[in-house]
Coordinates of C-alpha atoms in Angstrom, one line a residue:
X1 CA 64.6 -27.4 -91.6
X2 CA 63.8 -24.0 -93.2
X3 CA 65.1 -21.0 -91.4
X4 CA 64.1 -18.3 -93.9
X5 CA 61.5 -16.4 -91.9
X6 CA 61.2 -13.6 -94.3
X7 CA 60.0 -15.8 -97.2
X8 CA 56.3 -15.5 -97.7
X9 CA 55.9 -19.2 -98.5
X10 CA 58.3 -22.1 -98.3
X11 CA 57.5 -24.4 -101.2
X12 CA 60.1 -27.0 -100.2
X13 CA 58.5 -27.4 -96.9
X14 CA 55.0 -27.5 -98.5
X15 CA 56.1 -30.2 -100.9
X16 CA 57.4 -32.3 -98.0
X17 CA 54.1 -31.8 -96.1
X18 CA 52.1 -32.9 -99.2
X19 CA 53.9 -36.3 -99.2
X20 CA 52.0 -37.2 -96.1
X21 CA 48.7 -36.7 -98.0
X22 CA 49.6 -39.3 -100.6
X23 CA 47.9 -42.2 -98.8
X24 CA 44.7 -40.2 -99.0
X25 CA 45.0 -39.1 -102.6
X26 CA 41.4 -40.1 -103.5
X27 CA 40.0 -37.9 -100.8
X28 CA 42.5 -35.2 -101.8
X29 CA 41.3 -35.1 -105.4
X30 CA 37.7 -35.3 -104.3
X31 CA 38.1 -32.3 -102.1
X32 CA 39.8 -30.5 -105.0
X33 CA 36.8 -31.3 -107.2
X34 CA 34.3 -30.1 -104.7
X35 CA 36.3 -26.9 -104.5
X36 CA 35.8 -26.4 -108.2
X37 CA 32.1 -27.1 -107.9
X38 CA 31.7 -24.7 -105.0
X39 CA 33.2 -21.9 -107.2
X40 CA 31.1 -22.8 -110.3
X41 CA 27.8 -22.9 -108.3
X42 CA 28.6 -19.6 -106.6
X43 CA 29.3 -17.8 -109.8
X44 CA 26.3 -19.3 -111.6
X45 CA 23.8 -17.5 -109.3
X46 CA 24.6 -13.8 -110.1
X47 CA 24.8 -14.6 -113.8
X48 CA 21.4 -16.2 -113.7
X49 CA 20.2 -13.1 -111.8
X50 CA 21.4 -10.9 -114.7
X51 CA 19.5 -13.0 -117.2
X52 CA 16.4 -12.9 -115.0
X53 CA 16.5 -9.1 -114.7
X54 CA 17.3 -8.3 -118.4
X55 CA 15.3 -10.9 -120.2
X56 CA 12.3 -11.6 -118.0
X57 CA 11.7 -9.0 -115.3
X58 CA 12.1 -6.0 -117.6
X59 CA 10.0 -7.8 -120.3
X60 CA 7.5 -8.8 -117.6
X61 CA 7.8 -12.5 -118.5
X62 CA 6.4 -14.1 -115.3
X63 CA 6.8 -17.7 -116.3
X64 CA 10.4 -17.2 -117.5
X65 CA 11.2 -15.4 -114.3
X66 CA 9.9 -18.3 -112.2
X67 CA 11.9 -20.7 -114.2
X68 CA 15.2 -18.8 -113.6
X69 CA 14.3 -18.3 -109.9
X70 CA 13.9 -22.1 -109.6
X71 CA 17.1 -22.6 -111.4
X72 CA 18.9 -20.2 -109.0
X73 CA 17.4 -22.2 -106.1
X74 CA 18.7 -25.4 -107.6
X75 CA 22.2 -23.8 -107.9
X76 CA 21.9 -22.7 -104.3
X77 CA 21.1 -26.2 -103.1
X78 CA 23.9 -27.7 -105.2
X79 CA 26.3 -25.1 -103.8
X80 CA 25.3 -25.9 -100.2
X81 CA 25.8 -29.7 -100.8
X82 CA 29.2 -29.0 -102.4
X83 CA 30.2 -26.7 -99.6
X84 CA 29.1 -29.3 -96.9
X85 CA 31.1 -32.0 -98.7
X86 CA 34.1 -29.7 -99.1
X87 CA 34.3 -28.7 -95.5
X88 CA 33.8 -32.2 -94.1
X89 CA 36.3 -34.0 -96.2
X90 CA 38.9 -31.2 -96.1
X91 CA 38.8 -31.5 -92.3
X92 CA 38.8 -35.3 -92.5
X93 CA 41.9 -35.1 -94.7
X94 CA 43.6 -32.7 -92.3
X95 CA 43.0 -34.8 -89.3
X96 CA 44.2 -38.0 -91.0
X97 CA 47.4 -36.3 -92.1
X98 CA 48.2 -35.0 -88.6
X99 CA 47.4 -38.3 -87.1
X100 CA 50.1 -39.9 -89.3
X101 CA 52.6 -37.2 -88.6
X102 CA 51.9 -37.2 -84.8
X103 CA 52.4 -41.0 -84.7
X104 CA 55.7 -40.6 -86.7
X105 CA 56.8 -37.8 -84.4
X106 CA 56.1 -39.8 -81.2
X107 CA 57.8 -42.9 -82.6
X108 CA 60.8 -40.7 -83.4
X109 CA 60.9 -39.2 -80.0
X110 CA 60.7 -42.6 -78.3
X111 CA 64.1 -43.4 -79.8
X112 CA 65.9 -40.2 -78.7
X113 CA 68.9 -40.4 -76.4
X114 CA 68.4 -39.3 -72.8
X115 CA 70.8 -36.4 -73.6
X116 CA 68.2 -34.9 -75.9
X117 CA 65.6 -34.9 -73.1
X118 CA 68.3 -33.5 -70.7
X119 CA 68.6 -30.5 -73.0
X120 CA 64.9 -30.1 -74.1
X121 CA 61.9 -28.5 -72.5
X122 CA 59.0 -30.9 -71.9
X123 CA 56.5 -28.1 -72.4
X124 CA 57.9 -27.2 -75.8
X125 CA 57.9 -30.9 -76.9
X126 CA 54.3 -31.1 -75.8
X127 CA 53.5 -28.0 -77.8
X128 CA 55.1 -29.6 -80.9
X129 CA 53.1 -32.8 -80.5
X130 CA 49.7 -31.2 -79.7
X131 CA 49.3 -27.5 -80.6
X132 CA 51.5 -27.4 -83.6
X133 CA 50.0 -30.6 -85.0
X134 CA 46.5 -29.0 -84.9
X135 CA 47.9 -26.0 -86.9
X136 CA 49.2 -28.4 -89.5
X137 CA 45.8 -29.9 -89.8
X138 CA 44.3 -26.5 -90.5
X139 CA 46.5 -26.2 -93.6
X140 CA 44.1 -28.7 -95.2
X141 CA 40.8 -27.9 -93.4
X142 CA 41.0 -24.1 -93.5
X143 CA 44.0 -23.0 -95.6
X144 CA 45.1 -24.8 -98.8
X145 CA 41.7 -25.9 -100.3
X146 CA 40.0 -22.7 -99.2
X147 CA 42.6 -20.7 -101.0
X148 CA 42.3 -22.9 -104.1
X149 CA 38.5 -22.6 -104.0
X150 CA 38.7 -18.8 -103.7
X151 CA 41.2 -18.4 -106.5
X152 CA 39.1 -20.5 -108.8
X153 CA 36.1 -18.4 -107.9
X154 CA 38.1 -15.2 -108.7
X155 CA 39.2 -16.5 -112.1
X156 CA 35.7 -17.6 -113.1
X157 CA 34.2 -14.3 -111.9
X158 CA 36.8 -12.3 -113.8
X159 CA 36.1 -14.4 -117.0
X160 CA 32.3 -13.9 -116.7
X161 CA 32.8 -10.1 -116.1
X162 CA 34.9 -9.7 -119.2
X163 CA 32.5 -11.7 -121.3
X164 CA 29.6 -9.5 -120.1
X165 CA 31.0 -6.0 -120.1
X166 CA 34.7 -5.1 -120.6
X167 CA 34.0 -1.5 -119.6
X168 CA 32.6 -2.4 -116.1
X169 CA 35.3 -5.0 -115.8
X170 CA 38.0 -2.3 -116.2
X171 CA 36.5 -0.4 -113.3
X172 CA 36.7 -3.4 -111.1
X173 CA 40.1 -4.5 -112.3
X174 CA 41.6 -1.1 -111.7
X175 CA 41.2 -1.5 -108.0
X176 CA 42.7 -5.0 -107.9
X177 CA 46.4 -4.0 -107.9
X178 CA 45.9 -2.1 -104.7
X179 CA 44.3 -5.1 -103.0
X180 CA 46.9 -7.5 -104.4
X181 CA 49.8 -5.3 -103.2
X182 CA 48.2 -4.9 -99.8
X183 CA 47.7 -8.7 -99.6
X184 CA 51.3 -9.4 -100.5
X185 CA 52.6 -7.0 -97.7
X186 CA 50.1 -8.6 -95.3
X187 CA 51.3 -12.1 -96.0
X188 CA 55.0 -11.3 -95.5
X189 CA 54.2 -9.4 -92.2
X190 CA 52.0 -12.2 -90.9
X191 CA 54.7 -14.9 -91.6
X192 CA 57.1 -13.2 -89.3
X193 CA 54.4 -12.4 -86.7
X194 CA 53.1 -16.0 -86.5
X195 CA 56.6 -17.3 -86.1
X196 CA 56.9 -15.2 -83.0
X197 CA 53.5 -16.2 -81.8
X198 CA 54.4 -19.9 -82.0
X199 CA 57.6 -19.3 -80.1
X200 CA 55.8 -17.5 -77.3
X201 CA 53.1 -20.2 -77.2
X202 CA 55.8 -22.8 -76.7
X203 CA 57.5 -20.7 -74.0
X204 CA 54.1 -20.2 -72.2
X205 CA 53.3 -23.9 -72.3
X206 CA 56.8 -24.8 -71.1
X207 CA 56.6 -22.4 -68.1
X208 CA 53.1 -23.5 -67.0
X209 CA 53.9 -27.2 -67.3
X210 CA 57.1 -26.9 -65.3
X211 CA 55.5 -24.8 -62.5
X212 CA 52.5 -27.1 -62.2
X213 CA 54.8 -30.1 -62.0
X214 CA 57.0 -28.4 -59.4
X215 CA 54.2 -26.7 -57.5
X216 CA 55.3 -28.3 -54.2
X217 CA 58.7 -26.6 -54.5
X218 CA 57.1 -23.3 -55.5
X219 CA 54.9 -23.3 -52.4
X220 CA 57.5 -24.8 -50.1
X221 CA 60.0 -22.0 -50.8
X222 CA 57.3 -19.3 -51.0
X223 CA 58.1 -18.5 -54.6
X224 CA 54.5 -17.8 -55.5
X225 CA 55.0 -14.0 -56.0
X226 CA 58.2 -14.5 -58.0
X227 CA 56.7 -17.1 -60.3
X228 CA 53.6 -15.0 -60.7
X229 CA 55.6 -12.0 -61.8
X230 CA 57.7 -14.1 -64.2
X231 CA 54.5 -15.6 -65.6
X232 CA 53.2 -12.0 -66.1
X233 CA 56.3 -11.2 -68.1
X234 CA 55.9 -14.3 -70.3
X235 CA 52.2 -13.7 -70.8
X236 CA 52.9 -10.1 -71.8
X237 CA 55.3 -11.3 -74.5
X238 CA 52.6 -13.7 -75.6
X239 CA 50.0 -10.9 -75.7
X240 CA 52.4 -8.6 -77.6
X241 CA 53.1 -11.2 -80.2
X242 CA 49.4 -11.8 -80.8
X243 CA 48.6 -8.1 -80.9
X244 CA 51.0 -7.7 -83.7
X245 CA 48.9 -10.0 -85.8
X246 CA 45.8 -8.2 -84.7
X247 CA 47.4 -4.9 -85.7
X248 CA 48.2 -6.2 -89.2
X249 CA 44.6 -7.5 -89.6
X250 CA 43.2 -4.2 -88.4
X251 CA 45.0 -2.4 -91.1
X252 CA 44.5 -4.8 -94.0
X253 CA 40.8 -5.6 -93.7
X254 CA 39.5 -2.0 -93.5
X255 CA 41.7 -1.2 -96.6
X256 CA 40.2 -4.1 -98.4
X257 CA 36.6 -3.1 -97.4
X258 CA 37.2 0.5 -98.5
X259 CA 38.5 -0.6 -101.9
X260 CA 35.4 -2.9 -102.3
X261 CA 33.0 -0.1 -101.4
X262 CA 34.7 2.3 -103.8
X263 CA 34.4 -0.3 -106.6
X264 CA 30.7 -0.8 -106.0
X265 CA 30.1 2.9 -106.0
X266 CA 32.0 3.3 -109.3
X267 CA 30.1 0.4 -110.9
X268 CA 26.7 1.8 -109.8
X269 CA 27.7 5.3 -111.0
X270 CA 29.1 4.4 -114.4
X271 CA 26.7 1.5 -115.1
X272 CA 23.7 3.5 -114.1
X273 CA 24.7 6.4 -116.4
X274 CA 25.2 4.0 -119.3
X275 CA 21.9 2.3 -118.7
X276 CA 20.0 5.5 -118.5
X277 CA 21.7 6.7 -121.7
X278 CA 20.6 3.5 -123.4
X279 CA 24.2 2.3 -123.9
X280 CA 25.2 -1.4 -124.3
X281 CA 25.2 -1.9 -120.5
X282 CA 22.0 -3.3 -119.2
X283 CA 20.4 -3.1 -115.7
X284 CA 21.0 -6.8 -115.0
X285 CA 24.7 -6.4 -115.7
X286 CA 24.9 -3.7 -113.1
X287 CA 23.2 -6.0 -110.6
X288 CA 25.6 -8.8 -111.6
X289 CA 28.7 -6.7 -111.3
X290 CA 27.7 -5.4 -107.8
X291 CA 27.4 -9.0 -106.6
X292 CA 30.4 -10.3 -108.5
X293 CA 32.7 -7.5 -107.4
X294 CA 32.0 -8.6 -103.9
X295 CA 32.7 -12.2 -105.0
X296 CA 36.0 -11.0 -106.5
X297 CA 37.2 -8.9 -103.5
X298 CA 35.8 -11.1 -100.7
X299 CA 37.9 -14.1 -101.6
X300 CA 40.9 -11.7 -101.6
X301 CA 40.2 -10.8 -98.0
X302 CA 39.5 -14.5 -97.2
X303 CA 42.6 -15.6 -99.0
X304 CA 44.6 -13.2 -96.8
X305 CA 42.9 -14.6 -93.8
X306 CA 43.3 -18.2 -94.9
X307 CA 46.9 -17.5 -95.8
X308 CA 47.4 -16.6 -92.1
X309 CA 46.1 -20.1 -91.3
X310 CA 48.4 -21.5 -93.9
X311 CA 51.4 -19.6 -92.6
X312 CA 50.7 -20.6 -89.0
X313 CA 50.5 -24.2 -90.2
X314 CA 53.7 -23.9 -92.2
X315 CA 55.5 -22.4 -89.2
X316 CA 54.2 -25.3 -87.1
X317 CA 55.3 -27.9 -89.8
X318 CA 58.7 -26.3 -89.8
X319 CA 59.0 -26.8 -86.1
X320 CA 57.7 -30.4 -86.2
X321 CA 59.9 -31.4 -89.1
X322 CA 62.8 -29.9 -87.2
X323 CA 62.3 -32.5 -84.5
X324 CA 61.8 -35.2 -87.1
X325 CA 65.1 -34.2 -88.7
X326 CA 66.9 -34.3 -85.4
X327 CA 69.4 -37.2 -85.3
X328 CA 69.6 -38.0 -81.6
X329 CA 68.9 -41.7 -81.4
X330 CA 71.1 -44.4 -80.0
X331 CA 72.5 -46.4 -82.9
X332 CA 70.8 -49.8 -83.0
X333 CA 72.9 -51.8 -85.4
X334 CA 73.3 -54.8 -83.2
X335 CA 72.3 -58.2 -84.5
X336 CA 72.7 -60.4 -81.4
X337 CA 69.6 -61.1 -79.4
X338 CA 70.1 -60.8 -75.7
X339 CA 68.2 -63.9 -74.7
X340 CA 68.9 -65.8 -71.4
X341 CA 72.0 -63.8 -70.4
X342 CA 74.3 -65.3 -67.8
X343 CA 75.0 -61.9 -66.5
X344 CA 78.9 -61.6 -66.8
X345 CA 79.6 -57.8 -67.0
X346 CA 82.9 -56.3 -68.1
X347 CA 83.8 -52.6 -68.0
X348 CA 87.2 -51.9 -69.6
X349 CA 88.8 -48.4 -69.5
X350 CA 85.4 -46.7 -70.0
X351 CA 85.5 -42.9 -70.5
X352 CA 82.3 -40.9 -70.6
X353 CA 81.0 -37.3 -70.2
X354 CA 77.5 -35.9 -70.4
X355 CA 79.0 -32.7 -71.9
X356 CA 81.8 -32.3 -74.3
X357 CA 85.2 -32.0 -72.7
X358 CA 83.7 -32.7 -69.3
X359 CA 84.4 -36.3 -68.4
X360 CA 82.4 -37.9 -65.6
X361 CA 84.0 -41.4 -65.8
X362 CA 87.8 -41.5 -66.2
X363 CA 88.7 -45.0 -67.4
X364 CA 86.4 -47.2 -65.3
X365 CA 87.3 -50.9 -65.3
X366 CA 85.7 -53.7 -63.3
X367 CA 84.1 -57.2 -63.7
X368 CA 81.0 -58.7 -62.3
X369 CA 80.6 -62.5 -62.5
X370 CA 77.3 -64.2 -63.2
X371 CA 75.0 -64.3 -60.2
X372 CA 77.1 -61.9 -58.1
X373 CA 75.6 -58.9 -56.3
X374 CA 77.9 -55.9 -56.3
X375 CA 77.4 -52.7 -54.4
X376 CA 78.6 -49.3 -55.7
X377 CA 79.2 -46.7 -53.1
X378 CA 80.6 -43.2 -53.2
X379 CA 79.8 -39.5 -52.7
X380 CA 77.2 -37.7 -54.8
X381 CA 78.5 -37.0 -58.2
X382 CA 81.1 -39.8 -58.1
X383 CA 79.6 -41.4 -61.2
X384 CA 77.5 -44.3 -59.7
X385 CA 74.3 -43.8 -61.6
X386 CA 76.2 -43.0 -64.8
X387 CA 77.4 -46.6 -64.8
X388 CA 73.8 -47.8 -64.9
X389 CA 72.9 -45.4 -67.7
X390 CA 75.8 -46.7 -69.8
X391 CA 74.9 -50.4 -69.1
X392 CA 71.4 -49.7 -70.5
X393 CA 72.8 -47.7 -73.4
X394 CA 70.9 -44.6 -72.5
X395 CA 74.1 -42.8 -73.4
X396 CA 77.1 -43.7 -75.7
X397 CA 80.5 -44.0 -74.1
X398 CA 83.4 -41.8 -75.4
X399 CA 85.9 -44.7 -75.4
X400 CA 86.5 -48.1 -73.9
X401 CA 84.2 -51.1 -74.0
X402 CA 81.3 -52.6 -72.1
X403 CA 80.6 -56.3 -72.5
X404 CA 77.9 -58.6 -71.2
X405 CA 78.7 -62.4 -71.6
X406 CA 81.8 -61.5 -73.6
X407 CA 79.7 -59.6 -76.2
X408 CA 80.0 -55.9 -76.7
X409 CA 76.7 -54.3 -75.7
X410 CA 76.6 -52.4 -79.0
X411 CA 76.3 -55.8 -80.8
X412 CA 73.1 -56.6 -79.0
X413 CA 69.8 -55.3 -80.4
X414 CA 68.8 -52.4 -78.2
X415 CA 65.3 -53.7 -77.3
X416 CA 66.5 -57.2 -76.4
X417 CA 69.4 -55.7 -74.2
X418 CA 67.1 -53.4 -72.2
X419 CA 64.5 -56.2 -72.0
X420 CA 66.9 -58.3 -70.0
X421 CA 67.9 -55.6 -67.6
X422 CA 65.5 -54.4 -64.9
X423 CA 66.1 -51.1 -63.1
X424 CA 64.5 -49.8 -59.9
X425 CA 65.3 -46.1 -59.5
X426 CA 65.2 -44.0 -56.4
X427 CA 62.7 -41.6 -58.0
X428 CA 60.0 -44.0 -59.2
X429 CA 57.8 -42.9 -62.1
X430 CA 54.3 -44.2 -62.2
X431 CA 51.7 -43.5 -64.9
X432 CA 48.2 -42.3 -64.3
X433 CA 46.8 -45.8 -64.5
X434 CA 46.0 -48.8 -62.4
X435 CA 48.6 -50.6 -60.3
X436 CA 48.3 -53.6 -62.5
X437 CA 49.1 -51.7 -65.7
X438 CA 52.0 -49.9 -63.9
X439 CA 53.4 -53.3 -63.1
X440 CA 53.1 -55.1 -66.4
X441 CA 53.3 -51.9 -68.4
X442 CA 50.5 -53.3 -70.6
X443 CA 52.7 -56.2 -71.7
X444 CA 50.2 -58.9 -72.9
X445 CA 52.7 -61.6 -72.0
X446 CA 52.5 -60.7 -68.3
X447 CA 49.1 -61.8 -67.0
X448 CA 47.3 -60.7 -63.9
X449 CA 47.8 -64.1 -62.3
X450 CA 51.5 -63.8 -62.8
X451 CA 51.5 -60.4 -61.2
X452 CA 49.5 -61.7 -58.2
X453 CA 51.9 -64.7 -57.7
X454 CA 54.9 -62.4 -58.0
X455 CA 53.5 -60.0 -55.4
X456 CA 52.9 -62.9 -53.1
X457 CA 56.4 -64.2 -53.7
X458 CA 58.0 -61.0 -52.5
X459 CA 55.5 -60.3 -49.8
X460 CA 53.6 -57.2 -51.0
X461 CA 50.3 -58.8 -52.2
X462 CA 48.5 -57.9 -49.0
X463 CA 49.7 -54.3 -49.2
X464 CA 48.2 -53.9 -52.7
X465 CA 44.9 -55.7 -51.8
X466 CA 44.5 -53.2 -48.9
X467 CA 44.1 -50.4 -51.4
X468 CA 40.7 -49.5 -52.8
X469 CA 40.2 -51.7 -55.8
X470 CA 43.4 -53.6 -55.2
X471 CA 45.4 -54.1 -58.4
X472 CA 42.8 -51.9 -60.2
X473 CA 43.5 -48.9 -58.0
X474 CA 44.4 -45.8 -60.1
X475 CA 47.5 -44.2 -58.7
X476 CA 46.8 -40.9 -60.6
X477 CA 49.5 -38.8 -62.3
X478 CA 53.1 -39.8 -61.3
X479 CA 51.6 -42.0 -58.5
X480 CA 50.7 -39.2 -56.2
X481 CA 48.1 -41.3 -54.4
X482 CA 50.9 -43.5 -53.0
X483 CA 53.7 -42.8 -50.6
X484 CA 57.3 -43.0 -51.7
X485 CA 57.7 -46.3 -50.0
X486 CA 54.6 -47.7 -51.7
X487 CA 55.8 -46.5 -55.1
X488 CA 59.1 -48.2 -54.5
X489 CA 57.3 -51.5 -53.8
X490 CA 55.4 -51.2 -57.1
X491 CA 58.6 -50.5 -58.9
X492 CA 60.2 -53.5 -57.3
X493 CA 57.3 -55.7 -58.4
X494 CA 57.5 -54.3 -61.9
X495 CA 61.2 -55.3 -62.1
X496 CA 60.4 -58.8 -60.6
X497 CA 57.6 -59.8 -63.0
X498 CA 59.9 -58.9 -66.0
X499 CA 62.1 -61.8 -65.0
X500 CA 65.4 -60.0 -65.8
X501 CA 68.8 -61.6 -66.2
X502 CA 70.5 -58.5 -64.7
X503 CA 68.9 -56.4 -61.8
X504 CA 69.9 -52.8 -61.0
X505 CA 68.8 -51.0 -57.9
X506 CA 69.7 -47.4 -58.0
X507 CA 69.5 -46.3 -54.4
X508 CA 66.1 -48.0 -54.4
X509 CA 65.7 -47.9 -50.6
X510 CA 67.1 -44.5 -49.8
X511 CA 63.9 -42.8 -49.0
X512 CA 61.4 -45.4 -47.7
X513 CA 60.1 -46.1 -44.3
X514 CA 61.3 -48.9 -42.2
X515 CA 58.3 -51.2 -42.9
X516 CA 58.7 -50.7 -46.7
X517 CA 62.4 -51.2 -46.4
X518 CA 61.9 -54.5 -44.7
X519 CA 59.6 -55.6 -47.5
X520 CA 62.0 -54.4 -50.1
X521 CA 64.9 -56.2 -48.4
X522 CA 62.9 -59.4 -48.4
X523 CA 62.1 -58.8 -52.1
X524 CA 65.7 -58.1 -52.8
X525 CA 66.8 -61.4 -51.5
X526 CA 64.2 -63.1 -53.6
X527 CA 64.8 -61.3 -56.8
X528 CA 68.6 -61.3 -56.7
X529 CA 68.8 -65.0 -56.2
X530 CA 70.6 -66.5 -59.2
X531 CA 70.8 -63.1 -60.9
X532 CA 73.6 -60.6 -61.5
X533 CA 72.7 -57.6 -59.4
X534 CA 74.2 -54.1 -59.3
X535 CA 73.1 -52.0 -56.3
X536 CA 74.0 -48.4 -55.9
X537 CA 74.1 -48.7 -52.1
X538 CA 72.6 -46.3 -49.7
X539 CA 71.8 -48.7 -46.8
X540 CA 74.2 -50.7 -44.6
X541 CA 72.3 -54.0 -45.0
X542 CA 72.8 -54.1 -48.8
X543 CA 76.5 -53.3 -48.6
X544 CA 77.3 -56.0 -46.0
X545 CA 75.6 -58.8 -48.1
X546 CA 77.2 -57.8 -51.4
X547 CA 79.7 -60.2 -53.0
X548 CA 81.8 -57.2 -54.0
X549 CA 81.9 -53.5 -53.3
X550 CA 83.1 -50.9 -55.8
X551 CA 84.1 -47.6 -54.1
X552 CA 84.0 -44.6 -56.5
X553 CA 85.3 -41.1 -56.2
X554 CA 85.4 -38.4 -58.8
X555 CA 84.6 -40.8 -61.7
X556 CA 87.1 -43.5 -60.7
X557 CA 87.0 -46.8 -58.9
X558 CA 89.4 -46.2 -56.0
X559 CA 88.8 -49.4 -54.1
X560 CA 87.1 -52.7 -54.6
X561 CA 86.5 -55.8 -52.4
X562 CA 84.2 -57.3 -49.9
X563 CA 82.9 -55.4 -46.9
X564 CA 85.3 -57.2 -44.6
X565 CA 88.3 -56.7 -46.9
X566 CA 87.7 -53.0 -47.3
X567 CA 87.4 -52.4 -43.6
X568 CA 90.9 -53.8 -43.1
X569 CA 92.5 -51.1 -45.2
X570 CA 93.8 -48.5 -42.9
X571 CA 93.0 -45.0 -44.0
X572 CA 91.0 -46.4 -46.9
X573 CA 88.2 -44.5 -48.6
X574 CA 85.6 -47.1 -47.8
X575 CA 86.6 -47.4 -44.2
X576 CA 86.3 -43.6 -43.7
X577 CA 83.0 -43.6 -45.5
X578 CA 81.8 -46.5 -43.3
X579 CA 82.8 -44.8 -40.1
X580 CA 81.2 -41.5 -41.0
X581 CA 78.0 -42.6 -42.7
X582 CA 77.3 -46.3 -42.1
X583 CA 78.3 -46.7 -38.5
X584 CA 76.0 -43.9 -37.5
X585 CA 73.2 -45.8 -39.3
X586 CA 74.2 -49.1 -37.6
X587 CA 73.9 -47.4 -34.2
X588 CA 70.4 -46.4 -34.9
X589 CA 69.3 -49.9 -35.8

């Protein structure tokens, strides 16, 4: 990823971006051709005007004048058609390229480790995938080809000027160095300014996204004023960044306009004197130079403006390619397909930490036999959920080994491994879609009939049918239209229809009402039958029925055994935990 912000243009980055246009090379060349035609038709009109004035109007040749006026009209129509084709296909090419890059980016992000998302702002990632992509598209639609077209027009104009009158050309060309120097300074300044603009846009998006997502917390703790003031600070930085670009524009464009006006004045003054004196400069040439000087300077101003667009697109491309270059994916070098697992799980001396030099698990070892249900208990932060994350390979262990059916989980293909493990989390995530699609996750192999039968099997079909639209009920973003208990039931059904070999319940009944818990307990007995199940326990009923209980403390397994065995250990960790936490629960039942 390029980091040289002071460079006016990064050709290495541009070359990389152009590789994504190769599948559309025919359209690319067609747009380039229409850019040439636009320039030629634009320059033809003032030259035809010169001929019309000098050869026909001054000689009062009415028929010849009409012919050249018609010819200018034809050139105008051809120019309009070329311009229309140029704009449409340049935009089509830009949108096609960013579609491909956006798909590539999203596919790349789908494979990132959970650690990457732990350390990344969702708002910034959304900015990269949406706003920055649009800026990249503008490189083609409003930047690159526009600049090429304007440069071609300038070269053709300069050639026609020299061919017509080198004296008047010198007057025009004498002003060019000033414009070119100002344009160069403008480009460099805008590169730095737009880098800051994109950074502030990302910060603004991130802040707004997080506060809207957490609005309940903001209002619950009456942080409206604090967040309002913080938003004002971020918005002020965003405004300042944009005003810097406005300041550069407000300097450059008046300078360019002033230079253009001075040039026209000099052309009229000198050309008029030479025409009156009967010199080799004719009146038509003066008309042509007035129009062509505008055609020479206007593209310079437009090039500077389009270069702004190009710079913003390049800054955006730099950020997007930065994500594409990020190596944060779980290695998927396994060759064994995890089909029809028995469910024997083996942890041996597993060490792991989310941060470097900060271990969460300190040499965890345990075994789970096929068909067993084990419960994991312990205080918050003991490492219970971490075990689940490692079993699914959301994170890589530091050392040790994890095996399923005597095969190291690294030897399984990642998709097949995760496809045989179903997880029900305490914090259920539902998409803004129908209940049916939230259950089958749009897997074509899971039909609506199968979902209905599964729901009946675990006793929640009636609950779903009681909702407006039944299985077609849209739960809205994050499932806000359902209670926490109802969301848990949907998540349970989602796990059940996937027909997993290993089931994981991560405190899945810790925040549900008694009715929903009763339904889930019934579903648990149904779904765990004949399957290896790991339950991060939070309720007494689950613990009592487990074949084995693992008691964790500070990243270590301190005790293991059945409920009855652990209660017989005098002064044991589990017995103390049971007396403090679970007996109180038992008394309320």
